[in-house]
């Protein structure tokens, strides 16, 4: 059974700092991995999707990497801003379409 | 594009009552997912459909929960009878499933259910 773990559960950093969020999964037979952002009281917004054959994806200040063999992904946020404060979730997909989510990392960026 | 549309956004109901949550996926998407989110358990997949057919309902907690997708533009999640432990945010999500689709999944804003 696939299990997805995110560390840390919560993180507080000063504005401008670069930071890394971690995601690990137990079953490496994944189709893709996605990182999402969730603001309080809102749904999830997809940030980056990495196919199983890819090593990383970049969008603006965000960079996500995938090491399928070790069951790990990281989300790197450069030059963090208060507007980045949210909960970040990773999810792994298997070919049948099922997405399994981690518990999320709650990020607070202080100005 | 209007995105995934869910209704109601908020519902407070008494224990034992029937609850029906509704979802309109993004036009052209052929996969639809129902998730439940709680503080204790995070996001749990309840059921998902491909081309209106239920593929995996192993996450549906018990027989009180049922989901239907009568056509490509509408789905319902029903709880009957509701219990206080069903209180959660219920998300609907959709995706265009296919080899060249990118497989990005899009979520609705959620239905916040409180059973008292």
Coordinates of C-alpha atoms in Angstrom, one line a residue:
Chain A
X1 CA 0.0 0.0 0.0
X2 CA 1.4 3.4 -1.0
X3 CA 2.2 5.7 1.9
X4 CA 3.3 9.3 1.4
X5 CA 5.1 11.3 4.1
X6 CA 5.9 14.9 4.2
X7 CA 8.5 16.5 6.5
X8 CA 8.4 18.9 8.3
X9 CA 4.8 19.2 9.2
X10 CA 5.2 22.9 9.8
X11 CA 7.9 25.4 8.9
X12 CA 8.3 29.1 9.7
X13 CA 11.0 31.1 7.9
X14 CA 11.9 34.8 7.5
X15 CA 11.1 36.5 4.2
X16 CA 13.8 36.0 1.6
X17 CA 15.0 32.7 2.8
X18 CA 15.4 29.7 0.4
X19 CA 13.7 26.6 1.7
X20 CA 13.1 22.9 0.9
X21 CA 10.1 20.8 1.5
X22 CA 10.4 17.0 1.5
X23 CA 8.1 14.3 0.3
X24 CA 8.8 10.5 0.5
X25 CA 6.8 7.6 -0.8
X26 CA 7.0 3.8 -0.2
X27 CA 6.1 2.4 -3.6
X28 CA 8.3 3.6 -6.4
X29 CA 6.1 2.4 -9.2
X30 CA 4.5 5.8 -9.7
X31 CA 3.1 7.4 -12.8
X32 CA 3.8 11.0 -11.7
X33 CA 4.1 13.2 -8.7
X34 CA 2.4 16.5 -8.2
X35 CA 3.0 19.3 -5.7
X36 CA 0.0 21.4 -4.6
X37 CA -0.7 24.5 -2.6
X38 CA -3.7 24.9 -0.4
X39 CA -4.7 28.2 1.2
X40 CA -7.0 28.3 4.2
X41 CA -10.6 27.6 3.3
X42 CA -9.7 26.9 -0.3
X43 CA -9.2 24.0 -2.6
X44 CA -5.9 22.7 -3.9
X45 CA -3.9 24.4 -6.7
X46 CA -1.5 22.3 -8.7
X47 CA 2.0 23.9 -8.7
X48 CA 4.2 21.3 -10.5
X49 CA 3.8 17.9 -12.1
X50 CA 6.8 15.6 -12.6
X51 CA 6.3 12.6 -14.8
X52 CA 8.0 9.4 -13.6
X53 CA 10.6 9.7 -16.4
X54 CA 11.6 13.2 -15.4
X55 CA 14.0 14.4 -12.7
X56 CA 12.8 17.9 -12.1
X57 CA 10.4 20.6 -13.1
X58 CA 10.7 24.4 -12.6
X59 CA 8.1 27.2 -12.5
X60 CA 9.3 30.6 -11.5
X61 CA 10.8 30.5 -8.0
X62 CA 9.7 26.8 -7.6
X63 CA 11.7 23.8 -8.4
X64 CA 10.6 20.2 -7.8
X65 CA 12.9 17.2 -8.1
X66 CA 12.0 13.5 -8.2
X67 CA 14.2 10.5 -7.3
X68 CA 11.9 7.6 -8.0
X69 CA 14.4 4.9 -7.0
X70 CA 14.8 6.3 -3.5
X71 CA 11.2 7.3 -3.2
X72 CA 11.8 11.0 -2.7
X73 CA 10.8 14.4 -4.0
X74 CA 11.7 17.9 -2.9
X75 CA 10.1 21.2 -3.5
X76 CA 12.6 24.1 -3.5
X77 CA 11.2 27.6 -3.0
X78 CA 13.7 30.4 -3.7
X79 CA 13.5 33.9 -2.1
X80 CA 10.4 33.1 -0.1
X81 CA 7.7 35.8 0.3
X82 CA 4.8 36.2 2.8
X83 CA 2.5 35.3 -0.1
X84 CA 4.0 31.9 -0.2
X85 CA 2.4 31.1 3.2
X86 CA 0.1 28.1 2.7
X87 CA 0.0 24.4 3.1
X88 CA 2.0 22.4 0.5
X89 CA 1.0 18.9 -0.4
X90 CA 2.6 16.3 -2.5
X91 CA 0.7 13.5 -4.2
X92 CA 1.8 10.4 -6.1
X93 CA -0.2 8.9 -9.0
X94 CA -0.3 5.4 -10.2
X95 CA -1.2 4.5 -13.7
X96 CA -4.8 3.6 -12.8
X97 CA -5.2 7.3 -12.0
X98 CA -5.4 7.1 -8.2
X99 CA -3.7 10.0 -6.4
X100 CA -2.3 9.5 -2.8
X101 CA -1.6 12.6 -0.8
X102 CA 0.8 13.3 2.0
X103 CA -0.3 15.2 5.1
X104 CA 1.2 18.4 3.9
X105 CA 3.7 21.0 5.2
X106 CA 2.3 24.2 6.6
X107 CA 4.6 27.0 5.6
X108 CA 4.6 30.4 7.2
X109 CA 6.9 33.2 5.8
X110 CA 7.3 36.1 8.1
X111 CA 7.9 39.6 6.8
Chain B
X1 CA -12.9 28.0 -17.9
X2 CA -15.1 28.0 -14.8
X3 CA -13.1 25.3 -13.1
X4 CA -14.6 22.5 -11.0
X5 CA -17.8 23.6 -9.4
X6 CA -19.1 22.2 -6.2
X7 CA -22.3 22.8 -4.2
X8 CA -23.2 23.5 -1.5
X9 CA -20.1 25.3 -0.3
X10 CA -21.2 25.0 3.3
X11 CA -23.8 22.8 4.9
X12 CA -24.8 22.2 8.5
X13 CA -27.2 19.4 9.1
X14 CA -28.5 17.3 11.9
X15 CA -27.4 13.7 12.5
X16 CA -29.5 11.3 10.6
X17 CA -30.3 13.6 7.8
X18 CA -29.4 12.8 4.1
X19 CA -26.7 15.0 2.6
X20 CA -26.1 15.4 -1.1
X21 CA -23.0 17.0 -2.4
X22 CA -22.8 18.0 -6.1
X23 CA -19.9 18.4 -8.5
X24 CA -19.6 19.7 -12.1
X25 CA -16.2 18.8 -13.5
X26 CA -14.3 20.9 -16.1
X27 CA -15.7 20.4 -19.5
X28 CA -13.7 17.8 -21.5
X29 CA -12.3 16.1 -18.4
X30 CA -13.0 12.4 -18.3
X31 CA -11.8 11.5 -14.8
X32 CA -13.5 12.7 -11.6
X33 CA -12.5 12.2 -8.0
X34 CA -14.1 12.7 -4.6
X35 CA -11.8 13.4 -1.7
X36 CA -12.5 14.0 2.0
X37 CA -10.2 16.2 4.1
X38 CA -10.0 16.2 7.9
X39 CA -7.3 17.4 10.3
X40 CA -6.8 13.9 11.6
X41 CA -6.6 12.0 8.4
X42 CA -5.6 14.6 5.8
X43 CA -6.9 14.1 2.2
X44 CA -8.5 10.7 1.6
X45 CA -9.6 9.4 -1.8
X46 CA -13.2 8.2 -1.5
X47 CA -14.0 7.2 -5.1
X48 CA -13.0 8.0 -8.6
X49 CA -14.6 7.6 -12.0
X50 CA -13.2 7.3 -15.5
X51 CA -15.6 8.0 -18.4
X52 CA -18.5 8.1 -15.9
X53 CA -17.7 4.5 -14.6
X54 CA -16.6 4.0 -11.0
X55 CA -13.1 2.6 -11.0
X56 CA -12.1 2.4 -7.4
X57 CA -14.5 2.9 -4.5
X58 CA -12.3 1.3 -1.8
X59 CA -12.1 4.6 0.0
X60 CA -15.8 4.9 0.6
X61 CA -16.0 4.5 4.4
X62 CA -19.2 2.5 4.6
X63 CA -22.6 1.8 3.0
X64 CA -23.9 5.1 4.2
X65 CA -21.8 6.7 1.4
X66 CA -22.7 6.5 -2.2
X67 CA -21.6 8.3 -5.4
X68 CA -23.0 8.5 -8.9
X69 CA -21.9 10.0 -12.2
X70 CA -25.0 9.9 -14.5
X71 CA -23.2 11.9 -17.2
X72 CA -19.9 13.5 -18.0
X73 CA -20.8 16.9 -16.5
X74 CA -22.3 15.9 -13.1
X75 CA -21.6 13.8 -10.1
X76 CA -23.1 13.4 -6.6
X77 CA -21.8 12.2 -3.3
X78 CA -24.6 11.2 -0.9
X79 CA -24.4 10.4 2.8
X80 CA -27.5 8.7 4.3
X81 CA -27.9 8.8 7.2
X82 CA -25.2 11.4 8.2
X83 CA -23.3 11.2 11.5
X84 CA -21.1 13.8 13.3
X85 CA -17.9 11.9 12.3
X86 CA -18.8 12.7 8.7
X87 CA -18.0 16.4 9.3
X88 CA -15.2 17.3 6.9
X89 CA -14.4 19.1 3.7
X90 CA -15.4 17.2 0.7
X91 CA -13.5 18.0 -2.5
X92 CA -14.3 17.1 -6.0
X93 CA -11.5 17.1 -8.6
X94 CA -11.3 16.4 -12.3
X95 CA -8.6 15.6 -14.9
X96 CA -8.3 14.8 -18.6
X97 CA -7.0 11.3 -18.6
X98 CA -4.9 10.3 -21.6
X99 CA -1.4 9.8 -22.9
X100 CA -0.8 13.4 -24.0
X101 CA -2.9 15.2 -21.4
X102 CA -0.3 16.0 -18.7
X103 CA -2.6 14.5 -16.1
X104 CA -2.8 17.7 -14.0
X105 CA -5.7 17.4 -11.6
X106 CA -7.9 20.4 -10.8
X107 CA -9.8 20.7 -7.5
X108 CA -13.0 22.5 -6.6
X109 CA -13.3 24.8 -3.7
X110 CA -14.8 22.1 -1.5
X111 CA -18.0 21.5 0.4
X112 CA -17.7 22.1 4.1
X113 CA -20.0 19.7 5.9
X114 CA -20.9 19.9 9.6
X115 CA -23.1 17.3 11.1
X116 CA -24.4 18.2 14.5

